[in-house]
Amino acid sequence: MSVKNQITLSNIKEISAIYFALLQSGYDYFATERSSEHTDNIRRFVGCGTVPSFFSGIRQNTCKVYPYWPRAAMLETASFYLSLDHFRFQEYDAFREFILSAGNIADYERDQSFWDWVEDFPIALSEVLSDVTFQCYLEWENKWIIEQNNKYEKELNIIKKCLDICVERYSSSVQDIQIVINPIKCVYSADYHLKGKCFIFSSGAFNAESVIHEFLHHVIHNAVSKNGKEVLTNKKTYPGIDDSYYLSGDSVGQLNAFEEYVVRKMTKDVLALNFPEDIDNYIEILIREL
C-alpha cells in the first residue's frame, strides 16, 4: 500500500485562524529564521483584528523552549473535533481521550484548568473565522501557499517516494498525507495529527526532514511502547534531547524522550534512502549501542 495522491502543501482555515489570533495576542515567533520580506508581510496584519481574550491563554510556562507548546498544538487537534458550524465540539469525548492518551503531554499540562479553558474554544474560533480582517489575511495566505508549492515541487516528489516506502514497509494505515504550513507559526514548531487514514503534518514552514520526522513518530510510537520494559531498565539521558522531552521524569517521559531519540536517528537514515527492514530490531540495536 502506498500514499494515494500527489503530496502538495496546503492550509486549513481553522489552523490559520488559531495563529492569526495568536498574532493579535503578542505571538512573535513568526519572525524567527524568516526573511525580512516575509516578516514585513506578516506585520501588516498585526493589530488589524480584534480577537477573543481566550487565545492569550495558549501561552504557558511549562516549556521553556517554546511557551506555546502544548496548547497551540492541542487547539490544532481540537479543531478536528468541532461541528461544521464550529460553534460546539462534535466529538468531545474522542478529543478528550486523544489528549489524555498522548505520550508527549505531561499530566499537569492537561489538568482540569485546561479542560475548563478549552470549553470556550469553539465560540472563540468562530469569532475569528467570521472576522473580516482574518478573511483578508486568509486571501494573502492562500496566495502564499501557491508560491510555496511552486518553490518546493521537487522536494515534495522526494517526500512522496520516501513515505510510500515507509507506509508499505512499516504497515502504516495512512492512505493520504496533508502537509499544512502556516506563515505565522514558528518554523521550528512541527506537529502531526491523524484524522482517519489521513496523516496531517503542521508546521510554520516546509522542511522535508521535519515531515519525515513527524511521520516516523506515528510508526515508531507503538514499537517504543512494546520495547518499553527494556528501555526503562536501561534508563538513560539521550544525546541532543532536551529536558522538555522527559516531561515529569517518570516512565512516560522517559519513553517519550527515547522515542524522540529513535525518530531523529531513523529520520537521517530514511533521508539517505536507508530504510530499516524491521523497526523492532532497529530499536533493539539502538538500545544496545547506548
PDB file of C-alpha atoms in Angstrom:
ATOM      1  CA  MET A   1       0.000   0.000   0.000  1.00  0.00           C
ATOM      2  CA  SER A   2       1.225   3.490  -0.801  1.00  0.00           C
ATOM      3  CA  VAL A   3       0.044   7.058  -0.375  1.00  0.00           C
ATOM      4  CA  LYS A   4      -2.845   7.670  -2.762  1.00  0.00           C
ATOM      5  CA  ASN A   5      -2.364  11.181  -4.005  1.00  0.00           C
ATOM      6  CA  GLN A   6       0.410  13.518  -5.022  1.00  0.00           C
ATOM      7  CA  ILE A   7       1.605  15.411  -1.949  1.00  0.00           C
ATOM      8  CA  THR A   8       1.168  19.177  -2.009  1.00  0.00           C
ATOM      9  CA  LEU A   9       1.371  21.986   0.516  1.00  0.00           C
ATOM     10  CA  SER A  10      -1.915  23.333   1.828  1.00  0.00           C
ATOM     11  CA  ASN A  11      -3.554  25.246   4.640  1.00  0.00           C
ATOM     12  CA  ILE A  12      -6.540  24.593   6.903  1.00  0.00           C
ATOM     13  CA  LYS A  13      -8.558  27.704   7.684  1.00  0.00           C
ATOM     14  CA  GLU A  14      -9.205  26.659  11.296  1.00  0.00           C
ATOM     15  CA  ILE A  15      -5.468  26.333  11.969  1.00  0.00           C
ATOM     16  CA  SER A  16      -4.877  29.601  10.123  1.00  0.00           C
ATOM     17  CA  ALA A  17      -7.414  31.253  12.420  1.00  0.00           C
ATOM     18  CA  ILE A  18      -5.641  29.968  15.529  1.00  0.00           C
ATOM     19  CA  TYR A  19      -2.323  31.534  14.513  1.00  0.00           C
ATOM     20  CA  PHE A  20      -3.955  34.730  13.269  1.00  0.00           C
ATOM     21  CA  ALA A  21      -5.493  35.046  16.739  1.00  0.00           C
ATOM     22  CA  LEU A  22      -2.111  34.371  18.333  1.00  0.00           C
ATOM     23  CA  LEU A  23      -0.585  37.086  16.160  1.00  0.00           C
ATOM     24  CA  GLN A  24      -3.056  39.558  17.643  1.00  0.00           C
ATOM     25  CA  SER A  25      -2.162  38.282  21.144  1.00  0.00           C
ATOM     26  CA  GLY A  26       1.563  39.034  21.082  1.00  0.00           C
ATOM     27  CA  TYR A  27       2.925  35.970  19.260  1.00  0.00           C
ATOM     28  CA  ASP A  28       6.323  36.967  17.851  1.00  0.00           C
ATOM     29  CA  TYR A  29       7.738  33.615  16.730  1.00  0.00           C
ATOM     30  CA  PHE A  30       6.658  34.351  13.148  1.00  0.00           C
ATOM     31  CA  ALA A  31       9.902  36.331  12.733  1.00  0.00           C
ATOM     32  CA  THR A  32      12.290  33.549  13.790  1.00  0.00           C
ATOM     33  CA  GLU A  33      14.590  32.442  10.943  1.00  0.00           C
ATOM     34  CA  ARG A  34      12.449  34.180   8.312  1.00  0.00           C
ATOM     35  CA  SER A  35      13.284  36.782   5.693  1.00  0.00           C
ATOM     36  CA  SER A  36      12.579  40.466   6.238  1.00  0.00           C
ATOM     37  CA  GLU A  37      10.168  40.323   3.291  1.00  0.00           C
ATOM     38  CA  HIS A  38       8.175  37.562   4.981  1.00  0.00           C
ATOM     39  CA  THR A  39       8.084  39.248   8.376  1.00  0.00           C
ATOM     40  CA  ASP A  40       7.066  42.564   6.793  1.00  0.00           C
ATOM     41  CA  ASN A  41       4.132  40.808   5.136  1.00  0.00           C
ATOM     42  CA  ILE A  42       3.037  39.312   8.455  1.00  0.00           C
ATOM     43  CA  ARG A  43       3.485  42.553  10.408  1.00  0.00           C
ATOM     44  CA  ARG A  44       0.910  44.174   8.115  1.00  0.00           C
ATOM     45  CA  PHE A  45      -1.701  42.083   9.891  1.00  0.00           C
ATOM     46  CA  VAL A  46      -0.560  42.725  13.467  1.00  0.00           C
ATOM     47  CA  GLY A  47      -3.190  44.693  15.356  1.00  0.00           C
ATOM     48  CA  CYS A  48      -5.643  44.660  12.459  1.00  0.00           C
ATOM     49  CA  GLY A  49      -8.134  42.315  14.097  1.00  0.00           C
ATOM     50  CA  THR A  50      -9.900  42.042  17.430  1.00  0.00           C
ATOM     51  CA  VAL A  51      -9.819  38.502  18.774  1.00  0.00           C
ATOM     52  CA  PRO A  52     -11.272  36.930  21.934  1.00  0.00           C
ATOM     53  CA  SER A  53      -9.093  37.024  25.056  1.00  0.00           C
ATOM     54  CA  PHE A  54      -9.366  33.223  25.083  1.00  0.00           C
ATOM     55  CA  PHE A  55      -6.316  32.950  22.824  1.00  0.00           C
ATOM     56  CA  SER A  56      -3.993  34.688  25.283  1.00  0.00           C
ATOM     57  CA  GLY A  57      -4.369  31.540  27.412  1.00  0.00           C
ATOM     58  CA  ILE A  58      -2.372  29.495  24.893  1.00  0.00           C
ATOM     59  CA  ARG A  59       0.931  30.820  26.201  1.00  0.00           C
ATOM     60  CA  GLN A  60       2.097  28.819  29.240  1.00  0.00           C
ATOM     61  CA  ASN A  61       5.332  28.413  31.216  1.00  0.00           C
ATOM     62  CA  THR A  62       5.615  24.613  31.024  1.00  0.00           C
ATOM     63  CA  CYS A  63       8.019  24.584  28.043  1.00  0.00           C
ATOM     64  CA  LYS A  64      10.957  26.989  28.184  1.00  0.00           C
ATOM     65  CA  VAL A  65      11.958  26.424  24.546  1.00  0.00           C
ATOM     66  CA  TYR A  66       8.518  27.232  23.127  1.00  0.00           C
ATOM     67  CA  PRO A  67       5.925  28.598  25.575  1.00  0.00           C
ATOM     68  CA  TYR A  68       3.063  27.916  23.144  1.00  0.00           C
ATOM     69  CA  TRP A  69       3.601  24.168  23.491  1.00  0.00           C
ATOM     70  CA  PRO A  70       1.453  22.195  24.048  1.00  0.00           C
ATOM     71  CA  ARG A  71      -1.675  24.348  23.977  1.00  0.00           C
ATOM     72  CA  ALA A  72      -1.308  25.597  20.381  1.00  0.00           C
ATOM     73  CA  ALA A  73      -0.922  22.016  19.171  1.00  0.00           C
ATOM     74  CA  MET A  74      -3.828  20.879  21.364  1.00  0.00           C
ATOM     75  CA  LEU A  75      -6.051  23.514  19.763  1.00  0.00           C
ATOM     76  CA  GLU A  76      -4.983  22.363  16.315  1.00  0.00           C
ATOM     77  CA  THR A  77      -6.138  18.890  17.341  1.00  0.00           C
ATOM     78  CA  ALA A  78      -9.353  20.293  18.835  1.00  0.00           C
ATOM     79  CA  SER A  79     -10.238  21.922  15.503  1.00  0.00           C
ATOM     80  CA  PHE A  80     -10.765  18.445  14.010  1.00  0.00           C
ATOM     81  CA  TYR A  81     -13.430  17.639  16.613  1.00  0.00           C
ATOM     82  CA  LEU A  82     -15.764  20.581  16.017  1.00  0.00           C
ATOM     83  CA  SER A  83     -19.185  20.744  14.388  1.00  0.00           C
ATOM     84  CA  LEU A  84     -19.372  22.035  10.817  1.00  0.00           C
ATOM     85  CA  ASP A  85     -20.504  25.458  12.038  1.00  0.00           C
ATOM     86  CA  HIS A  86     -17.631  25.471  14.614  1.00  0.00           C
ATOM     87  CA  PHE A  87     -19.961  26.502  17.436  1.00  0.00           C
ATOM     88  CA  ARG A  88     -19.533  23.345  19.517  1.00  0.00           C
ATOM     89  CA  PHE A  89     -17.494  20.185  19.949  1.00  0.00           C
ATOM     90  CA  GLN A  90     -18.946  17.373  17.874  1.00  0.00           C
ATOM     91  CA  GLU A  91     -16.827  14.568  19.328  1.00  0.00           C
ATOM     92  CA  TYR A  92     -15.692  15.967  22.650  1.00  0.00           C
ATOM     93  CA  ASP A  93     -15.198  12.561  24.306  1.00  0.00           C
ATOM     94  CA  ALA A  94     -12.970  11.402  21.432  1.00  0.00           C
ATOM     95  CA  PHE A  95     -10.938  14.608  21.667  1.00  0.00           C
ATOM     96  CA  ARG A  96     -10.575  14.226  25.421  1.00  0.00           C
ATOM     97  CA  GLU A  97      -9.485  10.600  25.084  1.00  0.00           C
ATOM     98  CA  PHE A  98      -6.885  11.543  22.451  1.00  0.00           C
ATOM     99  CA  ILE A  99      -5.357  14.296  24.591  1.00  0.00           C
ATOM    100  CA  LEU A 100      -5.320  12.167  27.749  1.00  0.00           C
ATOM    101  CA  SER A 101      -3.564   9.303  25.920  1.00  0.00           C
ATOM    102  CA  ALA A 102      -0.906  11.490  24.226  1.00  0.00           C
ATOM    103  CA  GLY A 103       2.501  10.418  25.490  1.00  0.00           C
ATOM    104  CA  ASN A 104       4.196  13.741  24.800  1.00  0.00           C
ATOM    105  CA  ILE A 105       1.953  15.855  27.030  1.00  0.00           C
ATOM    106  CA  ALA A 106       2.535  15.998  30.782  1.00  0.00           C
ATOM    107  CA  ASP A 107      -0.418  15.473  33.126  1.00  0.00           C
ATOM    108  CA  TYR A 108      -0.128  18.978  34.556  1.00  0.00           C
ATOM    109  CA  GLU A 109      -0.469  20.356  31.005  1.00  0.00           C
ATOM    110  CA  ARG A 110      -3.849  18.670  30.578  1.00  0.00           C
ATOM    111  CA  ASP A 111      -5.270  19.089  34.075  1.00  0.00           C
ATOM    112  CA  GLN A 112      -8.732  20.442  34.875  1.00  0.00           C
ATOM    113  CA  SER A 113      -7.675  24.026  34.194  1.00  0.00           C
ATOM    114  CA  PHE A 114      -7.007  23.061  30.568  1.00  0.00           C
ATOM    115  CA  TRP A 115     -10.413  21.408  30.155  1.00  0.00           C
ATOM    116  CA  ASP A 116     -12.183  24.382  31.716  1.00  0.00           C
ATOM    117  CA  TRP A 117     -10.317  26.724  29.355  1.00  0.00           C
ATOM    118  CA  VAL A 118     -10.763  24.712  26.146  1.00  0.00           C
ATOM    119  CA  GLU A 119     -14.561  24.631  26.515  1.00  0.00           C
ATOM    120  CA  ASP A 120     -14.586  28.189  25.135  1.00  0.00           C
ATOM    121  CA  PHE A 121     -12.567  27.266  22.037  1.00  0.00           C
ATOM    122  CA  PRO A 122     -15.447  26.638  19.581  1.00  0.00           C
ATOM    123  CA  ILE A 123     -17.097  30.032  20.106  1.00  0.00           C
ATOM    124  CA  ALA A 124     -13.738  31.856  20.190  1.00  0.00           C
ATOM    125  CA  LEU A 125     -12.640  30.221  16.928  1.00  0.00           C
ATOM    126  CA  SER A 126     -15.974  31.022  15.304  1.00  0.00           C
ATOM    127  CA  GLU A 127     -15.463  34.709  16.081  1.00  0.00           C
ATOM    128  CA  VAL A 128     -12.072  34.717  14.385  1.00  0.00           C
ATOM    129  CA  LEU A 129     -13.298  32.797  11.318  1.00  0.00           C
ATOM    130  CA  SER A 130     -16.079  35.324  10.747  1.00  0.00           C
ATOM    131  CA  ASP A 131     -13.816  38.347  11.262  1.00  0.00           C
ATOM    132  CA  VAL A 132     -13.395  40.441   8.098  1.00  0.00           C
ATOM    133  CA  THR A 133      -9.729  41.179   8.810  1.00  0.00           C
ATOM    134  CA  PHE A 134      -8.985  37.462   9.190  1.00  0.00           C
ATOM    135  CA  GLN A 135     -10.643  36.771   5.855  1.00  0.00           C
ATOM    136  CA  CYS A 136      -8.407  39.410   4.227  1.00  0.00           C
ATOM    137  CA  TYR A 137      -5.392  37.759   5.827  1.00  0.00           C
ATOM    138  CA  LEU A 138      -6.539  34.335   4.568  1.00  0.00           C
ATOM    139  CA  GLU A 139      -6.658  35.643   0.988  1.00  0.00           C
ATOM    140  CA  TRP A 140      -2.987  36.609   1.296  1.00  0.00           C
ATOM    141  CA  GLU A 141      -2.122  33.265   2.913  1.00  0.00           C
ATOM    142  CA  ASN A 142      -3.782  31.324   0.071  1.00  0.00           C
ATOM    143  CA  LYS A 143      -1.547  33.096  -2.450  1.00  0.00           C
ATOM    144  CA  TRP A 144       1.498  32.368  -0.272  1.00  0.00           C
ATOM    145  CA  ILE A 145       0.622  28.654  -0.279  1.00  0.00           C
ATOM    146  CA  ILE A 146       0.588  28.628  -4.101  1.00  0.00           C
ATOM    147  CA  GLU A 147       4.057  30.199  -4.126  1.00  0.00           C
ATOM    148  CA  GLN A 148       5.364  27.572  -1.698  1.00  0.00           C
ATOM    149  CA  ASN A 149       4.053  24.722  -3.845  1.00  0.00           C
ATOM    150  CA  ASN A 150       5.872  26.088  -6.879  1.00  0.00           C
ATOM    151  CA  LYS A 151       9.050  26.555  -4.850  1.00  0.00           C
ATOM    152  CA  TYR A 152       9.181  23.038  -3.357  1.00  0.00           C
ATOM    153  CA  GLU A 153       7.812  20.863  -6.163  1.00  0.00           C
ATOM    154  CA  LYS A 154      10.938  18.673  -6.413  1.00  0.00           C
ATOM    155  CA  GLU A 155      11.239  18.181  -2.643  1.00  0.00           C
ATOM    156  CA  LEU A 156       7.576  17.168  -2.416  1.00  0.00           C
ATOM    157  CA  ASN A 157       8.148  14.455  -5.000  1.00  0.00           C
ATOM    158  CA  ILE A 158      11.075  13.124  -2.946  1.00  0.00           C
ATOM    159  CA  ILE A 159       8.925  13.024   0.199  1.00  0.00           C
ATOM    160  CA  LYS A 160       6.227  11.111  -1.693  1.00  0.00           C
ATOM    161  CA  LYS A 161       8.739   8.424  -2.668  1.00  0.00           C
ATOM    162  CA  CYS A 162      10.152   8.137   0.861  1.00  0.00           C
ATOM    163  CA  LEU A 163       6.766   7.958   2.552  1.00  0.00           C
ATOM    164  CA  ASP A 164       5.410   5.454   0.029  1.00  0.00           C
ATOM    165  CA  ILE A 165       8.174   3.089   1.143  1.00  0.00           C
ATOM    166  CA  CYS A 166       7.595   3.847   4.845  1.00  0.00           C
ATOM    167  CA  VAL A 167       3.841   3.259   4.600  1.00  0.00           C
ATOM    168  CA  GLU A 168       4.324  -0.100   2.911  1.00  0.00           C
ATOM    169  CA  ARG A 169       7.339  -1.369   4.863  1.00  0.00           C
ATOM    170  CA  TYR A 170       6.121  -0.366   8.314  1.00  0.00           C
ATOM    171  CA  SER A 171       2.476  -1.416   7.880  1.00  0.00           C
ATOM    172  CA  SER A 172       1.021   2.054   8.312  1.00  0.00           C
ATOM    173  CA  SER A 173      -2.722   2.540   7.792  1.00  0.00           C
ATOM    174  CA  VAL A 174      -2.119   6.015   6.339  1.00  0.00           C
ATOM    175  CA  GLN A 175      -3.503   6.488   2.825  1.00  0.00           C
ATOM    176  CA  ASP A 176      -3.364  10.252   2.471  1.00  0.00           C
ATOM    177  CA  ILE A 177      -0.788  12.802   3.601  1.00  0.00           C
ATOM    178  CA  GLN A 178      -1.523  16.501   4.004  1.00  0.00           C
ATOM    179  CA  ILE A 179       1.300  18.947   4.619  1.00  0.00           C
ATOM    180  CA  VAL A 180      -0.125  22.051   6.262  1.00  0.00           C
ATOM    181  CA  ILE A 181       2.138  25.064   6.565  1.00  0.00           C
ATOM    182  CA  ASN A 182       1.314  28.357   8.203  1.00  0.00           C
ATOM    183  CA  PRO A 183       3.273  31.584   7.619  1.00  0.00           C
ATOM    184  CA  ILE A 184       2.742  32.765  11.206  1.00  0.00           C
ATOM    185  CA  LYS A 185       3.584  29.554  13.070  1.00  0.00           C
ATOM    186  CA  CYS A 186       7.174  29.193  14.297  1.00  0.00           C
ATOM    187  CA  VAL A 187       9.310  27.400  11.703  1.00  0.00           C
ATOM    188  CA  TYR A 188      10.682  25.111  14.424  1.00  0.00           C
ATOM    189  CA  SER A 189       7.252  24.071  15.676  1.00  0.00           C
ATOM    190  CA  ALA A 190       6.023  20.892  13.973  1.00  0.00           C
ATOM    191  CA  ASP A 191       3.068  18.734  14.956  1.00  0.00           C
ATOM    192  CA  TYR A 192       1.155  15.899  13.407  1.00  0.00           C
ATOM    193  CA  HIS A 193      -2.466  14.824  13.552  1.00  0.00           C
ATOM    194  CA  LEU A 194      -4.208  11.648  12.439  1.00  0.00           C
ATOM    195  CA  LYS A 195      -7.683  12.110  11.002  1.00  0.00           C
ATOM    196  CA  GLY A 196      -8.957   8.714   9.985  1.00  0.00           C
ATOM    197  CA  LYS A 197      -6.400   7.421   7.493  1.00  0.00           C
ATOM    198  CA  CYS A 198      -5.033  10.875   6.737  1.00  0.00           C
ATOM    199  CA  PHE A 199      -1.726  11.960   8.262  1.00  0.00           C
ATOM    200  CA  ILE A 200      -1.661  15.753   8.694  1.00  0.00           C
ATOM    201  CA  PHE A 201       1.695  17.455   9.203  1.00  0.00           C
ATOM    202  CA  SER A 202       1.518  21.002  10.548  1.00  0.00           C
ATOM    203  CA  SER A 203       4.396  23.467  10.752  1.00  0.00           C
ATOM    204  CA  GLY A 204       5.421  27.036  10.103  1.00  0.00           C
ATOM    205  CA  ALA A 205       7.482  26.188   7.045  1.00  0.00           C
ATOM    206  CA  PHE A 206       8.130  23.339   4.677  1.00  0.00           C
ATOM    207  CA  ASN A 207      11.068  21.139   5.567  1.00  0.00           C
ATOM    208  CA  ALA A 208      11.416  17.624   4.156  1.00  0.00           C
ATOM    209  CA  GLU A 209      13.300  16.327   7.191  1.00  0.00           C
ATOM    210  CA  SER A 210      10.644  17.649   9.554  1.00  0.00           C
ATOM    211  CA  VAL A 211       7.809  15.996   7.589  1.00  0.00           C
ATOM    212  CA  ILE A 212       9.527  12.612   7.663  1.00  0.00           C
ATOM    213  CA  HIS A 213      10.440  13.098  11.337  1.00  0.00           C
ATOM    214  CA  GLU A 214       6.809  13.635  12.345  1.00  0.00           C
ATOM    215  CA  PHE A 215       5.596  10.751  10.177  1.00  0.00           C
ATOM    216  CA  LEU A 216       8.076   8.397  11.824  1.00  0.00           C
ATOM    217  CA  HIS A 217       6.685   9.290  15.263  1.00  0.00           C
ATOM    218  CA  HIS A 218       3.440   7.775  14.014  1.00  0.00           C
ATOM    219  CA  VAL A 219       5.062   4.466  13.010  1.00  0.00           C
ATOM    220  CA  ILE A 220       7.616   4.221  15.831  1.00  0.00           C
ATOM    221  CA  HIS A 221       5.429   5.059  18.838  1.00  0.00           C
ATOM    222  CA  ASN A 222       3.905   1.589  19.276  1.00  0.00           C
ATOM    223  CA  ALA A 223       7.265  -0.122  18.776  1.00  0.00           C
ATOM    224  CA  VAL A 224       8.786   2.007  21.558  1.00  0.00           C
ATOM    225  CA  SER A 225       5.911   1.088  23.866  1.00  0.00           C
ATOM    226  CA  LYS A 226       6.372  -2.601  23.047  1.00  0.00           C
ATOM    227  CA  ASN A 227      10.047  -2.358  23.993  1.00  0.00           C
ATOM    228  CA  GLY A 228       9.261  -0.130  26.961  1.00  0.00           C
ATOM    229  CA  LYS A 229      10.462  -2.537  29.654  1.00  0.00           C
ATOM    230  CA  GLU A 230      13.943  -2.772  28.176  1.00  0.00           C
ATOM    231  CA  VAL A 231      14.087   0.981  27.580  1.00  0.00           C
ATOM    232  CA  LEU A 232      13.177   1.717  31.196  1.00  0.00           C
ATOM    233  CA  THR A 233      15.595  -0.920  32.509  1.00  0.00           C
ATOM    234  CA  ASN A 234      18.408   0.880  30.710  1.00  0.00           C
ATOM    235  CA  LYS A 235      17.270   4.326  31.844  1.00  0.00           C
ATOM    236  CA  LYS A 236      19.493   6.986  30.325  1.00  0.00           C
ATOM    237  CA  THR A 237      19.579  10.511  29.051  1.00  0.00           C
ATOM    238  CA  TYR A 238      19.815  10.691  25.293  1.00  0.00           C
ATOM    239  CA  PRO A 239      22.245  12.835  23.268  1.00  0.00           C
ATOM    240  CA  GLY A 240      20.681  16.015  21.908  1.00  0.00           C
ATOM    241  CA  ILE A 241      17.311  15.511  23.626  1.00  0.00           C
ATOM    242  CA  ASP A 242      16.469  18.496  25.828  1.00  0.00           C
ATOM    243  CA  ASP A 243      14.771  18.304  29.208  1.00  0.00           C
ATOM    244  CA  SER A 244      11.280  19.117  27.916  1.00  0.00           C
ATOM    245  CA  TYR A 245      11.018  15.702  26.244  1.00  0.00           C
ATOM    246  CA  TYR A 246      11.393  13.939  29.590  1.00  0.00           C
ATOM    247  CA  LEU A 247       8.162  15.606  30.806  1.00  0.00           C
ATOM    248  CA  SER A 248       7.880  14.911  34.555  1.00  0.00           C
ATOM    249  CA  GLY A 249      10.793  12.474  34.505  1.00  0.00           C
ATOM    250  CA  ASP A 250       8.550   9.436  35.052  1.00  0.00           C
ATOM    251  CA  SER A 251       8.334   6.340  32.836  1.00  0.00           C
ATOM    252  CA  VAL A 252       6.061   8.121  30.330  1.00  0.00           C
ATOM    253  CA  GLY A 253       8.578  10.936  29.994  1.00  0.00           C
ATOM    254  CA  GLN A 254      11.481   8.501  29.664  1.00  0.00           C
ATOM    255  CA  LEU A 255       9.738   6.655  26.827  1.00  0.00           C
ATOM    256  CA  ASN A 256       8.814   9.950  25.161  1.00  0.00           C
ATOM    257  CA  ALA A 257      12.472  11.081  25.216  1.00  0.00           C
ATOM    258  CA  PHE A 258      13.638   7.725  23.867  1.00  0.00           C
ATOM    259  CA  GLU A 259      11.053   7.872  21.080  1.00  0.00           C
ATOM    260  CA  GLU A 260      12.334  11.300  20.052  1.00  0.00           C
ATOM    261  CA  TYR A 261      15.890   9.941  20.039  1.00  0.00           C
ATOM    262  CA  VAL A 262      14.910   6.971  17.830  1.00  0.00           C
ATOM    263  CA  VAL A 263      12.927   9.162  15.436  1.00  0.00           C
ATOM    264  CA  ARG A 264      15.834  11.567  14.959  1.00  0.00           C
ATOM    265  CA  LYS A 265      18.214   8.706  14.184  1.00  0.00           C
ATOM    266  CA  MET A 266      15.803   6.999  11.789  1.00  0.00           C
ATOM    267  CA  THR A 267      14.922  10.243  10.015  1.00  0.00           C
ATOM    268  CA  LYS A 268      18.561  10.600   8.956  1.00  0.00           C
ATOM    269  CA  ASP A 269      18.551   7.027   7.648  1.00  0.00           C
ATOM    270  CA  VAL A 270      15.329   7.444   5.661  1.00  0.00           C
ATOM    271  CA  LEU A 271      16.523  10.678   4.069  1.00  0.00           C
ATOM    272  CA  ALA A 272      19.641   8.777   2.994  1.00  0.00           C
ATOM    273  CA  LEU A 273      17.277   6.144   1.491  1.00  0.00           C
ATOM    274  CA  ASN A 274      18.492   3.640   4.075  1.00  0.00           C
ATOM    275  CA  PHE A 275      15.211   2.115   5.256  1.00  0.00           C
ATOM    276  CA  PRO A 276      15.468  -0.274   8.237  1.00  0.00           C
ATOM    277  CA  GLU A 277      13.847  -3.611   7.459  1.00  0.00           C
ATOM    278  CA  ASP A 278      12.355  -4.059  10.922  1.00  0.00           C
ATOM    279  CA  ILE A 279      11.642  -1.297  13.455  1.00  0.00           C
ATOM    280  CA  ASP A 280      11.735  -3.595  16.498  1.00  0.00           C
ATOM    281  CA  ASN A 281      15.190  -4.785  15.540  1.00  0.00           C
ATOM    282  CA  TYR A 282      16.262  -1.197  14.810  1.00  0.00           C
ATOM    283  CA  ILE A 283      15.196  -0.151  18.323  1.00  0.00           C
ATOM    284  CA  GLU A 284      16.904  -3.128  19.948  1.00  0.00           C
ATOM    285  CA  ILE A 285      20.185  -2.212  18.231  1.00  0.00           C
ATOM    286  CA  LEU A 286      19.921   1.396  19.421  1.00  0.00           C
ATOM    287  CA  ILE A 287      19.293   0.240  22.992  1.00  0.00           C
ATOM    288  CA  ARG A 288      22.398  -1.957  22.903  1.00  0.00           C
ATOM    289  CA  GLU A 289      24.511   0.847  21.443  1.00  0.00           C
ATOM    290  CA  LEU A 290      23.588   3.379  24.145  1.00  0.00           C
TER     291      LEU A 290
END
